[in-house]
Coordinates of C-alpha atoms in Angstrom, one line a residue:
M202 CA -28.9 1.9 -19.2
M203 CA -26.2 0.7 -16.8
K204 CA -22.7 2.2 -17.2
L205 CA -20.0 -0.2 -18.5
R206 CA -16.4 0.4 -17.4
K207 CA -13.6 0.6 -19.9
I208 CA -10.7 -1.8 -19.8
T209 CA -7.2 -0.6 -18.8
T210 CA -4.3 -3.0 -19.0
V211 CA -1.1 -1.4 -17.8
S212 CA 1.4 -3.8 -16.1
A213 CA 4.3 -2.4 -14.0
I214 CA 5.7 -2.4 -10.5
A215 CA 5.4 0.9 -8.5
L216 CA 7.6 2.3 -5.9
A217 CA 7.5 0.4 -2.6
G218 CA 5.2 2.1 0.0
I219 CA 3.5 1.2 3.2
I220 CA 2.2 -2.3 3.6
S221 CA -1.1 -2.9 5.4
M222 CA -3.1 -6.1 5.4
S223 CA -6.3 -7.6 6.9
S224 CA -7.2 -11.3 6.7
V225 CA -10.3 -13.3 6.0
T226 CA -11.0 -16.9 4.9
G227 CA -14.0 -18.0 2.9
V228 CA -15.6 -20.2 0.3
M229 CA -17.0 -19.0 -3.0
M230 CA -19.9 -20.8 -4.6
Q231 CA -20.0 -19.6 -8.2
N232 CA -18.5 -17.4 -10.8
N233 CA -20.4 -17.2 -14.1
Y234 CA -21.6 -13.8 -14.8
C235 CA -20.4 -10.1 -14.8
Y236 CA -22.3 -6.9 -15.5
A237 CA -19.3 -4.7 -16.1
E238 CA -16.7 -5.4 -18.8
E239 CA -14.2 -7.8 -17.2
T240 CA -10.7 -6.4 -16.7
S241 CA -8.3 -9.0 -17.9
T242 CA -4.8 -9.5 -19.3
E243 CA -3.0 -12.5 -20.8
N244 CA -0.4 -14.3 -18.8
D245 CA 2.6 -16.1 -20.3
G246 CA 0.4 -19.1 -21.2
G247 CA -2.1 -16.9 -23.0
T248 CA -4.9 -17.5 -20.5
Q249 CA -7.2 -14.6 -19.8
L250 CA -7.0 -13.5 -16.2
E251 CA -9.8 -11.6 -14.4
I252 CA -10.2 -9.0 -11.7
K253 CA -13.8 -8.2 -10.6
D254 CA -16.0 -7.1 -7.7
V255 CA -13.6 -4.2 -6.7
S256 CA -15.1 -2.5 -3.7
L257 CA -13.9 0.6 -1.9
Q258 CA -14.9 0.5 1.8
V259 CA -14.7 2.6 5.0
G260 CA -11.5 2.3 7.1
A261 CA -11.0 2.6 10.8
D262 CA -11.2 6.4 10.5
E263 CA -11.5 9.1 7.9
T264 CA -7.8 8.9 7.0
Q265 CA -8.2 5.3 5.7
R266 CA -10.0 3.4 3.0
N267 CA -10.3 -0.4 2.9
I268 CA -10.6 -2.3 -0.3
T269 CA -11.4 -5.8 -1.6
W270 CA -11.5 -7.5 -5.0
Y271 CA -11.5 -11.0 -6.6
G272 CA -8.6 -12.0 -8.9
E273 CA -7.5 -15.1 -10.7
S274 CA -3.7 -14.6 -10.2
D275 CA -2.0 -16.5 -7.4
N276 CA 0.9 -14.1 -7.4
P277 CA 1.2 -11.5 -4.6
S278 CA -1.3 -8.7 -5.4
Y279 CA -1.3 -5.1 -4.5
V280 CA -3.1 -1.8 -4.4
E281 CA -1.2 1.0 -6.1
I282 CA -2.3 4.5 -5.0
V283 CA -1.1 8.0 -6.0
K284 CA -2.4 11.5 -5.8
M285 CA -3.9 12.5 -9.2
P286 CA -1.2 14.3 -11.2
S287 CA -2.1 17.7 -12.8
G288 CA -3.4 17.2 -16.2
W289 CA -4.3 13.5 -15.8
T290 CA -7.2 12.3 -17.9
D291 CA -9.1 9.0 -18.3
E292 CA -6.9 8.3 -21.3
S293 CA -3.7 8.7 -19.4
A294 CA -1.6 5.8 -18.3
F295 CA -1.5 5.0 -14.6
P296 CA 1.4 7.1 -13.0
E297 CA 3.1 4.0 -11.6
S298 CA 6.5 5.6 -10.9
D299 CA 5.0 7.9 -8.2
A300 CA 2.6 5.4 -6.7
K301 CA 2.7 3.6 -3.3
K302 CA 2.4 -0.1 -3.5
I303 CA 0.4 -1.8 -0.7
R304 CA 0.4 -5.6 -0.4
A305 CA -2.9 -7.4 -0.1
N306 CA -3.8 -10.3 2.0
Q307 CA -4.9 -13.1 -0.3
Y308 CA -7.0 -16.2 0.2
I309 CA -8.1 -18.7 -2.4
N310 CA -11.7 -20.0 -2.4
T311 CA -13.1 -23.3 -3.8
E312 CA -13.6 -21.9 -7.3
G313 CA -10.0 -20.9 -7.7
L314 CA -10.5 -17.2 -7.2
Y315 CA -8.5 -15.1 -4.8
S316 CA -10.1 -12.8 -2.3
N317 CA -7.8 -9.8 -1.9
K318 CA -7.9 -7.2 0.9
A319 CA -5.8 -4.2 1.7
V320 CA -5.9 -0.9 3.6
M321 CA -4.9 2.5 2.3
K322 CA -3.7 4.7 5.2
N323 CA -2.7 8.3 5.9
L324 CA -5.0 9.9 3.3
Q325 CA -5.0 13.6 3.1
E326 CA -8.0 15.8 3.0
N327 CA -9.5 17.4 -0.1
T328 CA -7.4 15.2 -2.3
T329 CA -8.2 13.1 -5.4
Y330 CA -6.4 9.8 -5.6
L331 CA -5.9 7.3 -8.4
Y332 CA -5.6 3.6 -7.6
R333 CA -5.6 0.2 -9.3
V334 CA -5.4 -3.3 -8.0
G335 CA -3.7 -6.5 -9.2
N336 CA -0.1 -7.5 -10.1
S337 CA 2.1 -7.7 -13.1
E338 CA 0.0 -10.5 -14.5
Q339 CA -3.2 -8.5 -14.2
W340 CA -4.0 -4.9 -13.4
S341 CA -7.5 -3.5 -13.0
Q342 CA -8.5 -0.3 -14.7
T343 CA -7.6 3.0 -12.9
Y344 CA -10.2 4.1 -10.3
T345 CA -10.4 7.4 -8.5
F346 CA -11.8 8.7 -5.2
T347 CA -11.7 12.1 -3.5
T348 CA -11.4 12.9 0.2
A349 CA -13.4 15.7 1.8
Q350 CA -12.5 18.0 4.8
L351 CA -11.1 15.6 7.4
G352 CA -10.8 16.0 11.2
E353 CA -12.9 16.1 14.4
D354 CA -16.0 18.3 14.2
E355 CA -15.6 18.8 10.4
S356 CA -19.0 18.7 8.7
F357 CA -19.7 15.9 6.2
N358 CA -22.6 13.9 4.6
F359 CA -23.1 10.2 4.0
L360 CA -25.8 8.3 2.1
F361 CA -27.9 5.7 3.9
V362 CA -29.4 2.9 1.8
G363 CA -31.8 0.1 2.5
D364 CA -31.9 -3.4 1.1
P365 CA -30.5 -3.2 -2.5
Q366 CA -31.2 -6.9 -2.5
I367 CA -30.0 -7.6 -6.0
G368 CA -32.1 -10.5 -7.4
A369 CA -35.1 -10.0 -5.2
S370 CA -37.4 -9.3 -8.2
H371 CA -36.1 -12.5 -9.9
N372 CA -34.5 -10.3 -12.5
T373 CA -31.0 -9.5 -11.5
T374 CA -30.3 -7.3 -14.5
N375 CA -33.3 -5.0 -13.6
D376 CA -32.3 -4.8 -10.0
T377 CA -28.8 -3.9 -10.9
E378 CA -30.0 -1.2 -13.2
G379 CA -32.3 0.2 -10.4
W380 CA -29.4 0.2 -8.0
D381 CA -27.1 1.9 -10.5
T382 CA -29.8 4.6 -11.1
T383 CA -30.2 5.3 -7.4
L384 CA -26.4 5.8 -7.0
T385 CA -26.0 7.8 -10.1
N386 CA -28.8 10.2 -9.3
S387 CA -27.9 10.5 -5.6
I388 CA -24.2 11.1 -6.2
A389 CA -25.0 13.7 -8.9
K390 CA -26.9 15.6 -6.2
F391 CA -24.4 14.9 -3.4
P392 CA -21.0 14.6 -5.1
Q393 CA -19.1 15.4 -1.8
T394 CA -20.6 12.3 -0.1
S395 CA -18.0 10.7 2.2
F396 CA -19.4 7.1 2.2
I397 CA -22.4 4.9 1.6
L398 CA -24.0 3.1 4.6
S399 CA -26.0 0.0 3.7
A400 CA -28.6 -1.5 6.1
G401 CA -27.9 -4.9 4.7
D402 CA -29.3 -7.4 2.2
Q403 CA -26.9 -6.4 -0.5
I404 CA -28.0 -9.6 -2.4
N405 CA -31.0 -11.9 -2.3
D406 CA -29.9 -15.5 -2.8
K407 CA -27.1 -17.7 -1.5
G408 CA -25.9 -20.5 -3.7
T409 CA -25.9 -20.7 -7.5
S410 CA -27.0 -17.1 -8.0
E411 CA -24.9 -15.5 -5.3
A412 CA -21.8 -14.6 -7.4
E413 CA -24.0 -13.1 -10.1
Q414 CA -25.9 -10.9 -7.6
Y415 CA -22.7 -9.7 -5.9
E416 CA -21.4 -8.7 -9.3
G417 CA -24.6 -6.7 -9.8
F418 CA -24.2 -5.0 -6.5
F419 CA -20.6 -4.0 -7.1
A420 CA -21.3 -3.0 -10.8
P421 CA -22.0 0.7 -10.4
D422 CA -19.0 2.9 -10.9
E423 CA -19.8 4.6 -7.5
M424 CA -18.9 1.4 -5.7
Q425 CA -15.2 2.0 -6.6
S426 CA -15.2 5.7 -5.9
Y427 CA -17.3 6.1 -2.7
A428 CA -16.5 4.0 0.4
L429 CA -19.1 1.4 1.5
A430 CA -20.0 0.6 5.1
A431 CA -22.1 -2.6 5.0
N432 CA -24.3 -4.4 7.4
E433 CA -25.1 -8.1 7.2
G434 CA -28.7 -8.7 6.2
N435 CA -30.5 -12.0 6.6
H436 CA -30.1 -12.7 2.8
D437 CA -26.4 -12.1 3.1
S438 CA -26.0 -14.2 6.2
G439 CA -24.9 -17.8 6.1
S440 CA -22.4 -17.6 3.3
E441 CA -18.7 -16.9 3.5
Q442 CA -18.9 -15.0 0.3
Y443 CA -20.0 -12.1 2.6
S444 CA -16.6 -12.3 4.4
E445 CA -14.8 -12.6 1.1
H446 CA -16.3 -9.4 -0.2
Y447 CA -16.0 -7.1 2.8
N448 CA -12.9 -5.7 4.6
I449 CA -14.4 -4.6 8.0
P450 CA -12.5 -2.2 10.4
N451 CA -12.5 -3.0 14.1
V452 CA -14.5 -6.1 13.6
S453 CA -15.3 -8.1 16.8
N454 CA -16.1 -11.7 17.6
L455 CA -19.1 -10.3 19.4
G456 CA -22.1 -10.5 17.2
N457 CA -20.4 -12.9 14.8
K458 CA -22.2 -15.6 12.7
S459 CA -19.7 -18.4 12.2
S460 CA -21.5 -19.5 9.0
T461 CA -20.8 -16.1 7.4
G462 CA -17.1 -15.9 8.3
Q463 CA -14.7 -13.8 10.2
Q464 CA -16.0 -10.5 8.8
S465 CA -19.6 -10.9 10.2
G466 CA -19.1 -9.6 13.7
D467 CA -20.2 -6.2 15.2
Y468 CA -17.8 -3.5 14.2
Y469 CA -17.3 0.3 14.5
N470 CA -15.5 3.1 12.6
M471 CA -14.9 6.7 13.3
Y472 CA -15.4 9.5 10.8
N473 CA -14.7 13.1 11.7
G474 CA -15.3 12.5 15.4
V475 CA -18.6 10.6 14.8
L476 CA -18.8 7.0 16.0
F477 CA -20.6 4.5 13.7
I478 CA -21.5 1.2 15.3
A479 CA -22.7 -1.7 13.1
L480 CA -24.4 -4.6 14.8
N481 CA -25.1 -8.0 13.1
S482 CA -28.7 -8.5 14.0
N483 CA -28.6 -12.0 12.6
N484 CA -26.9 -12.9 15.8
R485 CA -29.7 -12.7 18.4
S486 CA -27.5 -12.3 21.4
V487 CA -28.5 -8.9 22.7
S488 CA -25.9 -9.3 25.5
E489 CA -23.1 -9.5 23.0
H490 CA -24.4 -6.4 21.1
R491 CA -24.6 -4.5 24.4
A492 CA -21.1 -5.5 25.3
F493 CA -19.8 -4.4 22.0
I494 CA -21.5 -1.0 22.1
K495 CA -20.1 -0.4 25.6
Q496 CA -16.6 -1.3 24.3
A497 CA -16.9 1.0 21.3
L498 CA -18.1 3.8 23.5
E499 CA -15.3 3.3 26.0
E500 CA -12.7 3.4 23.2
N501 CA -14.3 6.5 21.6
S502 CA -15.6 8.4 24.6
D503 CA -15.2 11.8 22.9
A504 CA -17.4 11.0 19.9
T505 CA -19.5 14.0 18.8
W506 CA -22.4 11.8 17.8
K507 CA -23.1 8.1 18.2
I508 CA -25.0 6.3 15.3
V509 CA -25.9 2.6 15.4
S510 CA -27.0 0.6 12.3
F511 CA -28.2 -2.9 11.8
H512 CA -30.5 -4.8 9.5
H513 CA -33.7 -6.0 11.3
S514 CA -35.8 -2.9 11.9
I515 CA -37.4 -2.8 15.4
Y516 CA -39.6 0.1 14.5
S517 CA -41.2 -0.3 11.1
A518 CA -44.6 -0.2 9.4
A519 CA -44.7 -3.2 7.0
S520 CA -44.7 -6.9 6.9
H521 CA -42.0 -7.7 9.4
A522 CA -43.3 -5.3 12.1
T523 CA -45.0 -8.1 14.0
D524 CA -42.5 -10.9 13.5
D525 CA -41.7 -12.7 16.8
S526 CA -38.0 -12.1 16.3
I527 CA -38.6 -8.4 15.7
L528 CA -40.9 -8.1 18.8
E529 CA -38.2 -9.8 20.9
L530 CA -35.5 -7.3 19.7
R531 CA -37.9 -4.4 20.3
S532 CA -38.4 -5.5 23.9
M533 CA -34.7 -5.3 24.6
L534 CA -32.7 -3.1 22.3
P535 CA -34.3 0.3 22.8
S536 CA -33.6 0.4 26.6
I537 CA -29.9 -0.3 25.8
F538 CA -29.7 2.4 23.2
S539 CA -31.4 4.9 25.5
G540 CA -29.3 3.9 28.5
L541 CA -26.1 4.4 26.5
D542 CA -27.1 7.7 24.9
I543 CA -27.1 6.6 21.3
D544 CA -28.3 9.5 19.1
A545 CA -29.7 7.7 16.1
V546 CA -30.4 4.2 14.8
L547 CA -30.6 3.3 11.1
M548 CA -32.2 0.1 9.9
G549 CA -33.7 -1.8 7.0
H550 CA -35.3 -5.2 6.3
D551 CA -39.0 -4.1 6.1
H552 CA -38.8 -2.3 2.6
C553 CA -41.0 0.6 3.7
Y554 CA -39.9 4.0 4.8
T555 CA -40.6 4.7 8.5
R556 CA -39.3 7.3 10.9
T557 CA -40.2 7.4 14.6
Y558 CA -40.7 10.2 17.0
M559 CA -37.8 10.6 19.4
M560 CA -38.0 7.4 21.5
D561 CA -37.1 7.0 25.2
G562 CA -36.8 3.3 25.4
N563 CA -40.1 2.1 23.9
D564 CA -41.9 5.4 24.7
P565 CA -42.5 7.9 21.9
I566 CA -41.9 11.5 22.8
I567 CA -44.7 13.3 20.9
P568 CA -44.2 17.1 20.6
E569 CA -47.3 19.2 21.4
G570 CA -49.1 20.0 18.1
H571 CA -47.3 17.2 16.2
N572 CA -49.4 14.1 17.1
V573 CA -50.0 12.4 13.7
S574 CA -52.6 10.1 15.2
E575 CA -54.7 13.3 15.7
G576 CA -54.2 14.5 12.2
E577 CA -51.4 16.8 13.1
T578 CA -48.2 17.1 11.0
A579 CA -45.1 15.4 12.3
A580 CA -42.3 17.6 13.6
S581 CA -39.4 18.2 11.3
K582 CA -36.9 19.1 14.0
V583 CA -36.1 18.4 17.7
T584 CA -33.9 20.8 19.6
D585 CA -31.8 19.6 22.6
P586 CA -33.5 16.2 23.1
E587 CA -33.2 14.8 26.6
D588 CA -30.7 12.1 27.5
G589 CA -32.0 8.7 26.4
Q590 CA -34.1 10.0 23.6
V591 CA -33.2 8.2 20.3
F592 CA -34.2 8.7 16.7
Y593 CA -35.0 5.6 14.6
L594 CA -35.2 5.5 10.8
T595 CA -36.1 2.5 8.6
A596 CA -35.1 2.7 4.9
N597 CA -37.1 1.5 1.9
S598 CA -35.5 -0.4 -1.0
A599 CA -32.6 1.5 -2.6
S600 CA -32.9 -0.5 -5.9
G601 CA -36.7 -1.0 -6.2
S602 CA -36.2 -4.8 -6.2
K603 CA -38.9 -5.4 -3.6
Y604 CA -41.5 -3.5 -1.5
Y605 CA -43.7 -4.5 1.4
S606 CA -47.2 -3.3 2.1
Y607 CA -48.3 -1.6 5.4
N608 CA -49.0 -4.0 8.3
N609 CA -52.4 -3.0 9.7
N610 CA -51.9 -5.3 12.7
S611 CA -48.8 -3.6 14.0
L612 CA -48.5 -0.9 16.6
T613 CA -48.3 2.6 15.1
D614 CA -47.8 4.8 18.2
F615 CA -44.1 5.1 17.5
I616 CA -44.5 6.2 13.8
A617 CA -44.2 9.9 13.0
V618 CA -43.9 9.4 9.2
K619 CA -44.3 6.3 6.9
D620 CA -44.4 6.0 3.2
Q621 CA -44.9 3.1 0.7
S622 CA -45.0 4.7 -2.7
N623 CA -43.3 1.7 -4.4
R624 CA -40.4 3.9 -5.4
P625 CA -36.7 3.5 -4.5
N626 CA -35.4 5.8 -1.7
I627 CA -32.1 7.0 -0.3
T628 CA -31.4 9.1 2.8
N629 CA -28.8 11.8 2.8
V630 CA -27.5 12.5 6.3
E631 CA -25.8 15.9 6.9
V632 CA -23.6 15.9 9.9
T633 CA -22.3 18.9 11.7
E634 CA -20.9 19.4 15.2
N635 CA -24.3 20.5 16.4
S636 CA -26.8 18.8 14.1
L637 CA -27.9 15.7 12.3
T638 CA -30.2 16.1 9.4
F639 CA -31.9 13.1 7.7
T640 CA -33.4 13.9 4.3
T641 CA -35.0 11.1 2.3
Y642 CA -35.5 11.3 -1.5
Y643 CA -37.1 9.2 -4.2
T644 CA -34.3 8.3 -6.6
D645 CA -36.1 7.2 -9.7
T646 CA -35.8 10.6 -11.4
E647 CA -32.6 12.6 -12.1
E648 CA -34.0 15.5 -10.0
L649 CA -34.4 13.8 -6.6
E650 CA -37.8 14.4 -5.1
E651 CA -37.8 14.9 -1.4
L652 CA -39.9 12.5 0.7
D653 CA -39.2 13.6 4.3
S654 CA -36.7 15.4 6.4
F655 CA -35.8 15.5 10.2
T656 CA -33.1 17.3 12.1
I657 CA -31.7 16.7 15.6
E658 CA -30.2 20.0 16.8
R659 CA -28.1 20.9 19.7
T660 CA -27.6 24.4 21.1
A661 CA -24.8 25.7 23.2
Q662 CA -26.9 25.2 26.4
T663 CA -26.9 21.4 26.2
K664 CA -24.5 18.8 27.4
D665 CA -21.7 18.3 24.9
T666 CA -21.6 14.5 24.4
G667 CA -23.9 13.0 27.0
T668 CA -21.2 11.9 29.5
V669 CA -19.5 13.3 32.4
S670 CA -15.9 12.4 33.2
N671 CA -14.7 11.7 36.7
T672 CA -11.2 10.9 35.4
D673 CA -9.5 10.7 32.0
N674 CA -10.4 7.0 31.8
Q675 CA -13.8 6.8 33.5
T676 CA -17.2 8.0 32.2
S677 CA -20.7 7.8 33.4
K678 CA -24.0 8.7 31.9
V679 CA -25.5 12.2 32.5
T680 CA -29.0 11.6 33.9
S681 CA -30.6 14.8 32.6
A682 CA -29.7 17.7 30.4
S683 CA -27.6 20.3 32.2
N684 CA -27.7 24.0 32.3
V685 CA -23.9 24.0 32.8
K686 CA -22.2 25.1 29.6
V687 CA -18.5 25.3 28.9
A688 CA -17.2 27.6 26.2
K689 CA -15.1 26.1 23.5
T690 CA -11.5 27.0 23.3
S691 CA -8.9 26.6 20.5
I692 CA -5.2 26.2 20.0
K693 CA -3.7 29.8 19.9
K694 CA -0.1 28.8 19.5
I695 CA 1.9 25.6 19.1
K696 CA 5.7 25.5 19.1
A697 CA 7.9 22.5 18.5
K698 CA 11.2 22.0 20.3
K699 CA 13.6 19.1 20.7
G700 CA 11.5 16.1 21.9
K701 CA 8.6 18.3 23.1
I702 CA 5.8 20.6 22.1
T703 CA 4.6 23.8 23.9
V704 CA 0.9 24.5 23.3
T705 CA -1.1 27.6 24.3
A706 CA -4.9 27.5 24.3
K707 CA -7.3 30.5 23.9
K708 CA -8.3 31.6 27.4
V709 CA -11.8 30.7 28.5
S710 CA -13.4 32.8 31.2
G711 CA -14.5 31.2 34.5
N712 CA -13.0 28.5 36.7
V713 CA -12.0 26.1 34.0
K714 CA -9.1 23.7 33.3
Y715 CA -7.6 22.8 29.9
R716 CA -7.4 19.2 28.7
F717 CA -4.8 18.8 25.9
A718 CA -4.9 15.6 23.8
Y719 CA -2.1 14.5 21.6
K720 CA -1.0 11.6 19.4
K721 CA 1.6 10.8 16.8
V722 CA 0.0 11.2 13.4
G723 CA -1.0 7.9 11.9
T724 CA -1.7 6.3 15.3
K725 CA -5.1 5.9 16.8
K726 CA -4.9 6.5 20.6
W727 CA -4.9 10.0 22.1
K728 CA -3.0 10.7 25.3
T729 CA -4.2 13.6 27.5
V730 CA -2.9 16.0 30.0
T731 CA -5.1 18.3 32.1
V732 CA -3.8 21.6 33.5
S733 CA -5.1 24.7 35.2
N734 CA -3.0 27.0 33.0
K735 CA -3.9 27.6 29.4
K736 CA -0.3 26.7 28.4
T737 CA 1.5 23.4 28.7
T738 CA 4.6 21.5 27.5
I739 CA 4.2 18.0 26.3
K740 CA 7.5 16.1 26.7
K741 CA 9.1 12.8 25.8
L742 CA 8.0 12.9 22.1
K743 CA 9.9 11.4 19.3
S744 CA 12.1 13.8 17.3
G745 CA 11.3 14.1 13.6
K746 CA 7.8 12.8 14.0
K747 CA 4.6 14.7 13.4
Y748 CA 2.1 15.0 16.2
A749 CA -1.6 16.1 16.3
V750 CA -2.8 18.2 19.2
K751 CA -6.3 19.4 20.3
V752 CA -7.7 21.0 23.4
R753 CA -11.0 21.4 25.3
A754 CA -12.1 23.3 28.4
I755 CA -13.5 21.4 31.4
K756 CA -15.4 22.6 34.5
T757 CA -16.3 20.8 37.7
V758 CA -19.6 21.7 39.3
K759 CA -20.9 19.9 42.4
G760 CA -18.6 17.0 41.8
K761 CA -19.4 16.5 38.2
T762 CA -17.1 17.4 35.3
Y763 CA -18.5 19.1 32.2
K764 CA -16.6 19.6 28.9
S765 CA -16.7 21.7 25.8
G766 CA -16.3 20.2 22.4
W767 CA -12.7 19.6 21.2
S768 CA -11.0 22.3 19.2
K769 CA -9.8 21.8 15.7
V770 CA -6.7 19.6 15.4
K771 CA -3.4 21.2 14.7
K772 CA -0.3 19.3 13.6
V773 CA 3.4 20.0 14.2
K774 CA 6.6 18.2 13.6
V775 CA 8.8 17.7 16.6
K776 CA 12.5 18.8 16.3

């Protein structure tokens, strides 16, 4: 049975807070059905106003959450957000007097609904927040979300889902219930999940059924408490309702499909030092995707891991594996991913679980004793993969709305594990500084049953991020794994003075230098200073502002520069 949300109707104006907006235009086709109880209030004329399709989404980094919703009011609308007070319960009124009020960007569609978008910034780690959306004419119920440990190199997990595709079975109610069951059971097992990454095809049909199917997709309570990172699938593409429902960080014109709106381009977000790059594979311009990936890598050159996602799987085992469009992408994308040292690629579209061997371009790297074509068991782990070796995973349906059978005419040399049990799946991805673990589960029972697991592991002897730095602003690809290792340092002492900070790093043995990075808290770009001494003073800082500082050790051998990982970030307020 699908969970129904209670109605909360509290109307008030909270204290003014930060204002952050992002824009989108669009056209909505229909509004005639809702799975959850609609949140509504009466305006002065007695008309029932509605708020629906509230969706919490990933922000530009781990300290932000984006949000979207539909509303009927044409008055300025807001997100109100506040830390959960001690003793607060579901029956408590929203604590409006302590809340921050964030103005939403608002655009009307052809059906008279307003698409609202806002950004919640400067979130603190290990904190539960309450929020609601709307205005004095109509407030939603109170929702909650909880942040985890935040910061570079902090471990976290996210859930990867494939093709919820609400409506694909021609029974939207059943598909919604299947999607709800998957999220309920998965979050019960992994309550600390940081976000949900979807491979696309959130819905099945554009046109008269579209609004109903989006309402089914956003119906589970988890969609308001766990951030979503969406990809555009072929069933989502071509309707501007997609752009109305998503609030995409760092979205580009590269990869854009004009028929889907401004939110359909390639985009990236950072989370705890990991770079996530989402490509719109409905746009077939591989050159645009390559340009965007390079841009994202240049802007986030210190990413611990680099994970790409898109909809149209290039390494799958079912019906779409031999599509001409898939074969075309397969001929071009893998060399780009290998050449740019992407670590893992997550995909959907083919509704059949498939994981590859590590792939170097289109060449599978088959470990000795683990060749499945010879009846051997696939490896469950790779340690220190060579540069250019990439892991690919294709998800099955997360809702159970549609499955595809194996394609016996397709190539299988890249397949390490495949499964079509006609059961919904979800993949939990555990991320640490030195490992990525992808564990896939059947989700149709409360006790999730494990289907498959694979780990990419790095040891201290490998390169740290797959690049060497010639200057602070130039990077080039390492052509092979190096035996040069640089011990990690940490910030031993940090002292604030008037307009400056003095930082001391833990001493690292050997001929190393120390690269200190700093930025004002709440801003994105790091500045760096490299010194031979373990101590430095960073000057010309703004008094009264809080700054974040981190450090790494670097070593130059035969003209190439090697780096340790970054230390944990420390923060200090300048006097």
